[in-house]
PDB file of C-alpha atoms in Angstrom:
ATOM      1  CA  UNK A   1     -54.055 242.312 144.972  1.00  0.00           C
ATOM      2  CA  UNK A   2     -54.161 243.237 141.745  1.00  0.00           C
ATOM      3  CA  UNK A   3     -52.400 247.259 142.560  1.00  0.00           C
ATOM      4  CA  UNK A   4     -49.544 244.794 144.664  1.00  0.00           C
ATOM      5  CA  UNK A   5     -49.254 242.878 141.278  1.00  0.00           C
ATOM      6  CA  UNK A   6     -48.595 246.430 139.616  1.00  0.00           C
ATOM      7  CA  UNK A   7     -46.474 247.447 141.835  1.00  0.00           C
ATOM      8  CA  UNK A   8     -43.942 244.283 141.300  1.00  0.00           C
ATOM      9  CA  UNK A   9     -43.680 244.251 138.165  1.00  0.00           C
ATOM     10  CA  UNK A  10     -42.917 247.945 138.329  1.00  0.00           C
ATOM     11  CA  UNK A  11     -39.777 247.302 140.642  1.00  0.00           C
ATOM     12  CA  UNK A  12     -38.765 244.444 138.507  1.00  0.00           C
ATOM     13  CA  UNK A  13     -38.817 246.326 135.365  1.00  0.00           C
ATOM     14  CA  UNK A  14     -36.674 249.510 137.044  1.00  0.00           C
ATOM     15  CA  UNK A  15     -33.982 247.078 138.672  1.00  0.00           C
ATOM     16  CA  UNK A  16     -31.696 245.965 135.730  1.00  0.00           C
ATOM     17  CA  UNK A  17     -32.091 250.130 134.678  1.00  0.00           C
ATOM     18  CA  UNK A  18     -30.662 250.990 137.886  1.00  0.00           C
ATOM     19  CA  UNK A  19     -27.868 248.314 137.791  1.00  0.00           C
ATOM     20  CA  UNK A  20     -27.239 249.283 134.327  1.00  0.00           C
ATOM     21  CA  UNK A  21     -27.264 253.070 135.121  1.00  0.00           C
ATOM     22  CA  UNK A  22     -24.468 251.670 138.112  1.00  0.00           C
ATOM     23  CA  UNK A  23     -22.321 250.045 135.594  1.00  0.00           C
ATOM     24  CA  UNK A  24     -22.207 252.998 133.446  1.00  0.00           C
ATOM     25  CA  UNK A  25     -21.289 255.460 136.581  1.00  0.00           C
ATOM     26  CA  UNK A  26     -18.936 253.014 137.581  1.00  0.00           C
ATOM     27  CA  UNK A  27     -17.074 253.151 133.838  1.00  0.00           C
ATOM     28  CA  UNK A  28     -17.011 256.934 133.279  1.00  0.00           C
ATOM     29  CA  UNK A  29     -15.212 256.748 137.010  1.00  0.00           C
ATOM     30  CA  UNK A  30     -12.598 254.251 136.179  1.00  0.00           C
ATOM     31  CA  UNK A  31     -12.136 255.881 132.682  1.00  0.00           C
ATOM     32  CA  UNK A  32     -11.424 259.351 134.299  1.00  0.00           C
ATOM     33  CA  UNK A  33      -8.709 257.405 136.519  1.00  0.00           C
ATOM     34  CA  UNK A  34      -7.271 255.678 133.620  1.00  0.00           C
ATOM     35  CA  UNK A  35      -6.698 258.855 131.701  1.00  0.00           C
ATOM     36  CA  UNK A  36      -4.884 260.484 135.004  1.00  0.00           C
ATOM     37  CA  UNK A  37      -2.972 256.794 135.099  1.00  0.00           C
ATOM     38  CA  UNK A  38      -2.067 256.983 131.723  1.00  0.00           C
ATOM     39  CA  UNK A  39      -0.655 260.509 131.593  1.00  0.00           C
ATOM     40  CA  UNK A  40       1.397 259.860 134.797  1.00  0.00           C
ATOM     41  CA  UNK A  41       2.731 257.007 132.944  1.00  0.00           C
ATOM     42  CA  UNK A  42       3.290 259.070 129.627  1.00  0.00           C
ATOM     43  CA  UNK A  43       5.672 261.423 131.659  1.00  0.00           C
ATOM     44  CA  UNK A  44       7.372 258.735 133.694  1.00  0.00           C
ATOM     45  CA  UNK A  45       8.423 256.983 130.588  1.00  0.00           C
ATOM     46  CA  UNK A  46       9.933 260.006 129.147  1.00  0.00           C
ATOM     47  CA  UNK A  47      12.016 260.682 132.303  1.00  0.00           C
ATOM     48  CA  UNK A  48      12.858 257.050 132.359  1.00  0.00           C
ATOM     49  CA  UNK A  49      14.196 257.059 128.737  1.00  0.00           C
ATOM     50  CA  UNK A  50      16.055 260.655 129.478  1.00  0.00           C
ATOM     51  CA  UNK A  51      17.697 258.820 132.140  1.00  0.00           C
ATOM     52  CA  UNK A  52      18.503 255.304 130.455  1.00  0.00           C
ATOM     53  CA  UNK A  53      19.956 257.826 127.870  1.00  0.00           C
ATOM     54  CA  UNK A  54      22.113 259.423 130.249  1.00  0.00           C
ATOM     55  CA  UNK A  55      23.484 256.604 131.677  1.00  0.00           C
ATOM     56  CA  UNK A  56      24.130 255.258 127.866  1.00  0.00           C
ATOM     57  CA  UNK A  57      26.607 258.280 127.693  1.00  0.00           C
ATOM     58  CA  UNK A  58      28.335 256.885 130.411  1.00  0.00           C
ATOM     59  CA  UNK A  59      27.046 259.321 133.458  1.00  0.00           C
ATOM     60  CA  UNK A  60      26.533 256.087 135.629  1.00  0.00           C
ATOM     61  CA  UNK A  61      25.512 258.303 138.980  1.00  0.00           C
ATOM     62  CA  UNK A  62      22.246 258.149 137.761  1.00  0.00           C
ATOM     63  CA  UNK A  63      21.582 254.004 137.907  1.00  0.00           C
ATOM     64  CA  UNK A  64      20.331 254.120 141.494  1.00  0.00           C
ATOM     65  CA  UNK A  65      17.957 257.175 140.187  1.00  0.00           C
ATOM     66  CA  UNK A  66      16.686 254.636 137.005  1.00  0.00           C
ATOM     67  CA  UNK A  67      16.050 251.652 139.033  1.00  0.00           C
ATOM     68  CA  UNK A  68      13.700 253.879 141.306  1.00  0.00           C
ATOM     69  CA  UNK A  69      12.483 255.017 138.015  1.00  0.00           C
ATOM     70  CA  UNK A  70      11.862 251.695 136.381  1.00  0.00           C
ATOM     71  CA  UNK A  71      10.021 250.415 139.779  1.00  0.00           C
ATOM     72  CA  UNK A  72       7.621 253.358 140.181  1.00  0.00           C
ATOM     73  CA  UNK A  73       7.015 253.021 136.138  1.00  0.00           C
ATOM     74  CA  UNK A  74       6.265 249.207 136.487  1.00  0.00           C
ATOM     75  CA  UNK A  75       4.271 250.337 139.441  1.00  0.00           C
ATOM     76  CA  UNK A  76       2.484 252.303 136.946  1.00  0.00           C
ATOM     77  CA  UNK A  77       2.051 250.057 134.218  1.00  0.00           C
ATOM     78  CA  UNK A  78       0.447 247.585 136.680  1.00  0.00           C
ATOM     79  CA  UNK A  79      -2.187 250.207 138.238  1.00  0.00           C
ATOM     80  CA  UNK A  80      -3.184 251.227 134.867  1.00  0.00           C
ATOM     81  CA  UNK A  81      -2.903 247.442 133.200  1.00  0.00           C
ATOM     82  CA  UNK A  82      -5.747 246.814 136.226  1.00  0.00           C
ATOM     83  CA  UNK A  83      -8.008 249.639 135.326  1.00  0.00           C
ATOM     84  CA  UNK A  84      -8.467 248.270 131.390  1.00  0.00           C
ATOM     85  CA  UNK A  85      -9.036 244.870 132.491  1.00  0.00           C
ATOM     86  CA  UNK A  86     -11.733 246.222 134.871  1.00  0.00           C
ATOM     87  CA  UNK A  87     -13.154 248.885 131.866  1.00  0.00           C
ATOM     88  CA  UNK A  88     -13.097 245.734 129.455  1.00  0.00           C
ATOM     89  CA  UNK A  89     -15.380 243.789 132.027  1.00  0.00           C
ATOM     90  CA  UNK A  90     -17.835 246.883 132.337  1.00  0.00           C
ATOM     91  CA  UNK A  91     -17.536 247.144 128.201  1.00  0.00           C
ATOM     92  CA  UNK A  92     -17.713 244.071 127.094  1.00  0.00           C
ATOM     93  CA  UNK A  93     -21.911 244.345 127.429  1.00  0.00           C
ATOM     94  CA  UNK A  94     -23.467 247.817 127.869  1.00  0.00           C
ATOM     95  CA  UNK A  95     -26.363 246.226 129.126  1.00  0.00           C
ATOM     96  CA  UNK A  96     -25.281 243.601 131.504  1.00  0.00           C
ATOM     97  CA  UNK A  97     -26.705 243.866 135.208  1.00  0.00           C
ATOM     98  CA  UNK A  98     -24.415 245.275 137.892  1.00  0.00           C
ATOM     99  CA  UNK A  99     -24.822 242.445 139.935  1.00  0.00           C
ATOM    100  CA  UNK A 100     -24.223 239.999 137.186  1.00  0.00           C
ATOM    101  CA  UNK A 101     -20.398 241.760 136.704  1.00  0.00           C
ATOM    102  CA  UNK A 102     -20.903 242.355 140.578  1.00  0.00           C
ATOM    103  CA  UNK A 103     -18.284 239.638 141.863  1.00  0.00           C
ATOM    104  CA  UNK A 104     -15.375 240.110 139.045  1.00  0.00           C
ATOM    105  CA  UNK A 105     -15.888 244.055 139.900  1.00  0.00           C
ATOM    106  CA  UNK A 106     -15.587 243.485 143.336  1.00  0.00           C
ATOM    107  CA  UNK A 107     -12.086 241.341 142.305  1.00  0.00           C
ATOM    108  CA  UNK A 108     -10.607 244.027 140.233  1.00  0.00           C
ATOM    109  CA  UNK A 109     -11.712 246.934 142.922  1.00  0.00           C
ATOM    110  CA  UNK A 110      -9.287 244.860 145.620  1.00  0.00           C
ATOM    111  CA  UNK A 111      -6.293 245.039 143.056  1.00  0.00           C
ATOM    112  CA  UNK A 112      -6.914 248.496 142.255  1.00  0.00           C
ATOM    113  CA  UNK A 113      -7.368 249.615 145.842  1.00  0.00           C
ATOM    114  CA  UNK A 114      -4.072 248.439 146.692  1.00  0.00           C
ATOM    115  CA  UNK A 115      -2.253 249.711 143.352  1.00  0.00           C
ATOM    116  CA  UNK A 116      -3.894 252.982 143.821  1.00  0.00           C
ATOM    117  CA  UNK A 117      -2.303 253.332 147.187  1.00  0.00           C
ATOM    118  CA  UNK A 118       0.779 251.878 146.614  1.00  0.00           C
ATOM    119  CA  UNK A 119       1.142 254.473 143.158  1.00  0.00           C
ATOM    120  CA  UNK A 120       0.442 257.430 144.928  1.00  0.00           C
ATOM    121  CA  UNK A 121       2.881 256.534 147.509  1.00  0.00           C
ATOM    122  CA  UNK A 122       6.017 256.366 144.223  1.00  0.00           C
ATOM    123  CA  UNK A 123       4.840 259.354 142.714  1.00  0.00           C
ATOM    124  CA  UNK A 124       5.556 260.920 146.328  1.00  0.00           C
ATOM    125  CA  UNK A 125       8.262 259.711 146.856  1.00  0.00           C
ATOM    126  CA  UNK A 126       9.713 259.553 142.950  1.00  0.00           C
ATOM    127  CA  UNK A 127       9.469 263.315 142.719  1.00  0.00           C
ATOM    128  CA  UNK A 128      12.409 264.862 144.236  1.00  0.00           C
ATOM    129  CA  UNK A 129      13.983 262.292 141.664  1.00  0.00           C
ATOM    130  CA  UNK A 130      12.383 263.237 138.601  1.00  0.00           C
ATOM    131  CA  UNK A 131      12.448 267.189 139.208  1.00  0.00           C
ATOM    132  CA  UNK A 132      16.222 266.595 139.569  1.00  0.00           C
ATOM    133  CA  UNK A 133      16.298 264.536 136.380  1.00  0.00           C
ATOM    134  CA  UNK A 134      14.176 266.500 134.122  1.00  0.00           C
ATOM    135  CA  UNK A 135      16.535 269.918 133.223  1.00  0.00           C
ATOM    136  CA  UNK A 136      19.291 267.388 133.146  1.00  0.00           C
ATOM    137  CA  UNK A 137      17.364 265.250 130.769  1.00  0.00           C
ATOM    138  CA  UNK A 138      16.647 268.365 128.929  1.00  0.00           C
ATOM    139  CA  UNK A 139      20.169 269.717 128.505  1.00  0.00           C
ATOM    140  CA  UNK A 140      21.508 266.570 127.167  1.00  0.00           C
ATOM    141  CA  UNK A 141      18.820 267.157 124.024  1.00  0.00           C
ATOM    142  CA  UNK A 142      19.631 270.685 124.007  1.00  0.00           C
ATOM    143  CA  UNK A 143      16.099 271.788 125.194  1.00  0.00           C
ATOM    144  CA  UNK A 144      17.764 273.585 128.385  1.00  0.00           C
ATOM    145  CA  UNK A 145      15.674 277.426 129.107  1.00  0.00           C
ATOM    146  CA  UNK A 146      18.662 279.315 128.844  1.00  0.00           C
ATOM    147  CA  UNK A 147      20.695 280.127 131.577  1.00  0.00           C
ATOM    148  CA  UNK A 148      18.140 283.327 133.663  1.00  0.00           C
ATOM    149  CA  UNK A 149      19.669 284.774 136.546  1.00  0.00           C
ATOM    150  CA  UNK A 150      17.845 283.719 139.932  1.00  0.00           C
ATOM    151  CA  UNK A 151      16.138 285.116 142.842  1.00  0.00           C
ATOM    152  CA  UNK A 152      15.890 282.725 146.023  1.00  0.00           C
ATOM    153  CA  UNK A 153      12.341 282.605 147.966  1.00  0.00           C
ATOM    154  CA  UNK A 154      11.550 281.251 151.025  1.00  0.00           C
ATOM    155  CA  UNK A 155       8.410 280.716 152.750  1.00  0.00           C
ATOM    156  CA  UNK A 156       7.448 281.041 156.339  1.00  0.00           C
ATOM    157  CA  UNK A 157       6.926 276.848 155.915  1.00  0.00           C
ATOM    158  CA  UNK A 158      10.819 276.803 155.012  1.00  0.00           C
ATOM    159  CA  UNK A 159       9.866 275.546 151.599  1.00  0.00           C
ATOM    160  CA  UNK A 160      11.944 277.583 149.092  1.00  0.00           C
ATOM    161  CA  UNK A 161      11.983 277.841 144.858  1.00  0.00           C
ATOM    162  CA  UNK A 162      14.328 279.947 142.640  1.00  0.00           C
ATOM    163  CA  UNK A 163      12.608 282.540 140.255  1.00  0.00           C
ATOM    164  CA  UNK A 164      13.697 284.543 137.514  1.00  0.00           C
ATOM    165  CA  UNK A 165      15.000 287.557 138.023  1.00  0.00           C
ATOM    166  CA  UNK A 166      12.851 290.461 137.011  1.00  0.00           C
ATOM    167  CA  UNK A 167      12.465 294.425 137.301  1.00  0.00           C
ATOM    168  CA  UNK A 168       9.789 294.457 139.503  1.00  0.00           C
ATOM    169  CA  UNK A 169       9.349 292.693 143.282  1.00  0.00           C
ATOM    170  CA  UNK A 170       8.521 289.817 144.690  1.00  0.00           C
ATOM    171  CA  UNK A 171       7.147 289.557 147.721  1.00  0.00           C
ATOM    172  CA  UNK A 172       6.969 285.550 149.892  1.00  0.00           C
ATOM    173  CA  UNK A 173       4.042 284.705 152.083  1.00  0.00           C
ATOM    174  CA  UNK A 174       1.742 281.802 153.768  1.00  0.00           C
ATOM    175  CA  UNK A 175       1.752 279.284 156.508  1.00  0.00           C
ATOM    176  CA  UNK A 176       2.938 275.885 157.243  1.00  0.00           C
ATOM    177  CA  UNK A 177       0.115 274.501 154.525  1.00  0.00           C
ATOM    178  CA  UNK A 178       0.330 277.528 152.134  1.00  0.00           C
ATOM    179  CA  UNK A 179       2.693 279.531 150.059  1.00  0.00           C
ATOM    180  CA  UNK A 180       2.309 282.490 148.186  1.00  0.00           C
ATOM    181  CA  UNK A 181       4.458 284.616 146.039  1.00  0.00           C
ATOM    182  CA  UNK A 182       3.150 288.555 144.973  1.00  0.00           C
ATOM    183  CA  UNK A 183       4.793 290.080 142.122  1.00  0.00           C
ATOM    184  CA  UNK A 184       3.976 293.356 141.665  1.00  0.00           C
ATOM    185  CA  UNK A 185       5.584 295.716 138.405  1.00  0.00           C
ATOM    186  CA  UNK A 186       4.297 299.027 137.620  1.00  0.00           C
ATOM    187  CA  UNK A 187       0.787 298.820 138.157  1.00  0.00           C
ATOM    188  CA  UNK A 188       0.425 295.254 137.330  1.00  0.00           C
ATOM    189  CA  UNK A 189       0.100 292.805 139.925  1.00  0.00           C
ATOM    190  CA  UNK A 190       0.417 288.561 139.755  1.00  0.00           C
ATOM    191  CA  UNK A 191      -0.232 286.226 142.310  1.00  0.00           C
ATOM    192  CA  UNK A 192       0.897 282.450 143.074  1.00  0.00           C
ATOM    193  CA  UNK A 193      -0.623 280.343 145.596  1.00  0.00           C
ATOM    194  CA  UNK A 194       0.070 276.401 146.601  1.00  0.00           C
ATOM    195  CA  UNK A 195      -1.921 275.357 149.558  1.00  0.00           C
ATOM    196  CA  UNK A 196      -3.016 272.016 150.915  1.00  0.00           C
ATOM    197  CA  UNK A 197      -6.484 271.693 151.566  1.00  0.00           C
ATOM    198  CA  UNK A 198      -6.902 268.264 153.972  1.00  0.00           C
ATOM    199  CA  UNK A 199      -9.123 265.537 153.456  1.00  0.00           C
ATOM    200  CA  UNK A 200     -10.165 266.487 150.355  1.00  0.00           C
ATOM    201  CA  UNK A 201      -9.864 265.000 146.987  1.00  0.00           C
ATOM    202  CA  UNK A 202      -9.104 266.610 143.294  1.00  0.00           C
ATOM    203  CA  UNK A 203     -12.205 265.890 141.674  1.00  0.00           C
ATOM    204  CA  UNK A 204     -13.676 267.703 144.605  1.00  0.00           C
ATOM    205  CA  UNK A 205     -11.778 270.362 144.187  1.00  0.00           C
ATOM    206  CA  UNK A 206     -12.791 270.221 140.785  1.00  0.00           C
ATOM    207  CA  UNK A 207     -16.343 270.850 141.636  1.00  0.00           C
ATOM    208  CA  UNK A 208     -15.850 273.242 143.642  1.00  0.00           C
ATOM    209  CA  UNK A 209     -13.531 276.169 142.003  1.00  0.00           C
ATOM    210  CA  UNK A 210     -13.682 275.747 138.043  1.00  0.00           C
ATOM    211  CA  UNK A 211     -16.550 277.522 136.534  1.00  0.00           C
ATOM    212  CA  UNK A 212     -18.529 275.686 133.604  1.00  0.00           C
ATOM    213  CA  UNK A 213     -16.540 277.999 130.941  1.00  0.00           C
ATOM    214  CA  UNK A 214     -13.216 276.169 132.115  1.00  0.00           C
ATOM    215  CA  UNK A 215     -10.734 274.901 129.658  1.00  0.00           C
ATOM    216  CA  UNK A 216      -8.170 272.057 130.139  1.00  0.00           C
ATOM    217  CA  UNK A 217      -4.857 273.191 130.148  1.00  0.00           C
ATOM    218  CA  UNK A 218      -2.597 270.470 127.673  1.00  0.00           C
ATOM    219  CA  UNK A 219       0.221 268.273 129.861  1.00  0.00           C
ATOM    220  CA  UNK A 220       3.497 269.757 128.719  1.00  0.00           C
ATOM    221  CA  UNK A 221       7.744 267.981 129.494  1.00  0.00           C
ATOM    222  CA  UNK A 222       7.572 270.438 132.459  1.00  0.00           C
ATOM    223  CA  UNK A 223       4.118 269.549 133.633  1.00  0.00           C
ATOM    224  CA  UNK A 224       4.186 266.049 133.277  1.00  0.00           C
ATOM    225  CA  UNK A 225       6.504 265.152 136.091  1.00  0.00           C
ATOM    226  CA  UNK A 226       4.350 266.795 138.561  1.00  0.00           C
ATOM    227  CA  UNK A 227       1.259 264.043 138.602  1.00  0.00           C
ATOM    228  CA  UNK A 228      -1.285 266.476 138.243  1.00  0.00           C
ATOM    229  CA  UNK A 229      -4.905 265.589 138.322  1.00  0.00           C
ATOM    230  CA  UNK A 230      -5.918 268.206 136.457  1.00  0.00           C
ATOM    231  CA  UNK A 231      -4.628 271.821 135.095  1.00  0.00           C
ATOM    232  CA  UNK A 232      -7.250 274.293 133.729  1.00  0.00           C
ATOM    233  CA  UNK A 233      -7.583 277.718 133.068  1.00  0.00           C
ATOM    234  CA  UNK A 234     -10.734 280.602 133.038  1.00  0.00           C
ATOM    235  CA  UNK A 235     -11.165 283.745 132.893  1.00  0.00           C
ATOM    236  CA  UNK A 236     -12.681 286.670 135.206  1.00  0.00           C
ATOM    237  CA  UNK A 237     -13.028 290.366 134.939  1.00  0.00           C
ATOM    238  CA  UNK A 238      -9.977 291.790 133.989  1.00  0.00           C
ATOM    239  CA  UNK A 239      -7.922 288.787 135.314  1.00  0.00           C
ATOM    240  CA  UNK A 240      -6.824 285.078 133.807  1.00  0.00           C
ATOM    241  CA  UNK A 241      -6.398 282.040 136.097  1.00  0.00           C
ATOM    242  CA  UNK A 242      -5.013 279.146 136.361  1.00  0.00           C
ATOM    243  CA  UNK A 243      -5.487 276.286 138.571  1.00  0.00           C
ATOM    244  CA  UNK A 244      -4.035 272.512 138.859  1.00  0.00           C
ATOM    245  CA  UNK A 245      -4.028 270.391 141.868  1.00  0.00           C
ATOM    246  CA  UNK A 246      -2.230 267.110 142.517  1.00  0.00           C
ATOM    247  CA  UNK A 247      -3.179 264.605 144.782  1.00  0.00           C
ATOM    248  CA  UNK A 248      -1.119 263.844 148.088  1.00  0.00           C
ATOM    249  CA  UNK A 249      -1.170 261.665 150.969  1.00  0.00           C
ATOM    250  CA  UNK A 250      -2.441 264.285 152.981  1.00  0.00           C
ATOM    251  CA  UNK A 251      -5.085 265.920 150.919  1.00  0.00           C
ATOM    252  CA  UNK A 252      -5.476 267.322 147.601  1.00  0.00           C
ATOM    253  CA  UNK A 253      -3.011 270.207 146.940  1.00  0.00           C
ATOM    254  CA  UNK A 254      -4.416 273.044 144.517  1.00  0.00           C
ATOM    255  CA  UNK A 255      -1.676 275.233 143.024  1.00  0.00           C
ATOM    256  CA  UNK A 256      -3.612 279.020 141.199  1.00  0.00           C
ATOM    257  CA  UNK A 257      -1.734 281.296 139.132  1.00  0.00           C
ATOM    258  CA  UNK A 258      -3.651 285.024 139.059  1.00  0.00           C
ATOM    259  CA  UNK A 259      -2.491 287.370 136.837  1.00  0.00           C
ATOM    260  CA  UNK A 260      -3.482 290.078 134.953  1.00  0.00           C
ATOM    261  CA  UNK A 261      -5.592 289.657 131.390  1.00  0.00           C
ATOM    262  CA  UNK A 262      -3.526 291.703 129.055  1.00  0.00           C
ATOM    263  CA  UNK A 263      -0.213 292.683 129.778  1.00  0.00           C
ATOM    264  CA  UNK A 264       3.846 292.392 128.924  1.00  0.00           C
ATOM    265  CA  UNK A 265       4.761 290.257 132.149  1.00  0.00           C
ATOM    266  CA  UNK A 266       6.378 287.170 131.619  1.00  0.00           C
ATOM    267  CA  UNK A 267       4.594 283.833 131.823  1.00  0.00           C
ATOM    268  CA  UNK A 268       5.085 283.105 135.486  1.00  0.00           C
ATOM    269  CA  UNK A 269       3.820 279.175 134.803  1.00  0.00           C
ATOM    270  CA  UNK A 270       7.560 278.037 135.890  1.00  0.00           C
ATOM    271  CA  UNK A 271       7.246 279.675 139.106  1.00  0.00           C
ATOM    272  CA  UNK A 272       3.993 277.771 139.290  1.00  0.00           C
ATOM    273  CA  UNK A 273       5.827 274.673 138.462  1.00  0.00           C
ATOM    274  CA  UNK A 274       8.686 275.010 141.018  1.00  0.00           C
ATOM    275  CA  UNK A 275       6.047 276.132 143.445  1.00  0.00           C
ATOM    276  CA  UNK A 276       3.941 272.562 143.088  1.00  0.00           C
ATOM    277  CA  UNK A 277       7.679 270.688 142.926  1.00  0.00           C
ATOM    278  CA  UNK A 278       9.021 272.205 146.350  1.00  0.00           C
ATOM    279  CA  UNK A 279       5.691 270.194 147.718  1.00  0.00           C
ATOM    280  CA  UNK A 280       7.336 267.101 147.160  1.00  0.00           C
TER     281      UNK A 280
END
């Protein structure tokens, strides 16, 4: 009787530090999807004003572009207006139960749920819209890359990007869920991959490629756009890498630039960039 008695007491003392340790999980997960939210809606403003601006000057072609703009924005705003109220609930007592919060949690996971879907489903579909936008955005401020004579790629999936012209080769490669581009110049080589890897998430692929010496790779006006999860680079023997991947309806598609550690190449990040935006 008296070991039962034990025992109880035991289980009721460890159940509010498990519901606790819940809550906590729970908050470092919605605060990792806010800060994705947040950046997505960082860039989307930008292309929004760029546009608004545009159409100021009087290039009106572009008002069916801004009110697809404005709607995935708002769309936005909403999914990450959602994810606060549901942080301040988890916040607003570090050491409330789980099940306490349990029902207002369970309210606030329906909303998201549905805002999460419908938000990945604009920044599909908003992407041809603002990689079109963007270098016109850009030249109207003057921030244009100058004008770099192109080469034309095409993968075997009939997905196709423009590069810059260099003096060594480029060679295309892949499948219908994977395209590559070799450069090869004297004796230095580089190589670009996007592929699609099905059913699987971002933070899995996370997990699963960056080593522990990874370092986050800043969001820049040509990054933005592309609603990346996450953009990192490491290092390994005589080689530098880096690695984003953006969520899709499909799967979670992981875009790695290989190149060489020290050399005079280019940066060949905006053939990375038109690589991830011909996924669209």
């Amino acid at each position: 009787m008296r070991a039962n008695l034990v025992m109880l007491v035991l289980c009721l003392a460890a159940a509010p530090v498990a519901a606790d340790s819940r809550t906590r999980e729970l908050a470092k997960g919605y605060d990792r999807e806010l800060a994705a939210c947040q950046t997505r809606v960082n860039g989307l403003t930008k292309v929004v004003t760029g546009t608004q601006s545009l159409i100021d000057d009087g290039q009106k072609q572009y008002e069916a572009d801004l009110t697809a703009l404005r709607a995935g924005l708002a769309q936005l705003q909403a999914y990450s207006a959602e994810l606060t109220a549901t942080l301040e609930i988890l916040n607003a007592d570090p050491n409330a139960a789980y099940r306490s919060l349990e029902r207002k949690l369970d309210e606030q996971d329906n909303k998201i749920r549905k805002l999460r879907q419908t938000s990945k489903k604009l920044s599909d579909e908003l992407a041809p819209v603002t990689s079109r936008m963007i270098p016109v955005i850009n030249a109207r401020v003057g921030t244009a890359a100058p004008v770099t004579r192109r080469v034309h790629i095409k993968f075997s999936s009939g997905r196709a990007i423009d590069a810059p012209v260099l003096t060594g080769t480029y060679r295309a490669a892949g499948s219908e869920t994977v395209d590559i581009v070799e450069y090869d110049e004297a004796k230095a080589s580089v190589t670009i991959t996007t592929k699609l890897v099905p059913n699987m998430t971002c933070e899995q692929q996370r997990q699963a490629i960056a080593p522990r010496d990874a370092t986050g790779i800043a969001a820049t006006d040509a990054t933005t756009p592309l609603g990346l999860a996450w953009y990192i680079a490491y290092a390994k023997p005589e080689r530098k890498l880096r690695v984003a991947c953006r969520p899709s309806k499909a799967g979670a598609l992981v875009a790695t630039l290989d190149e060489p550690a020290a050399s005079a190449l280019p940066d060949f990040e905006p053939v990375l960039i038109a690589m991830i935006a011909a996924r669209s």
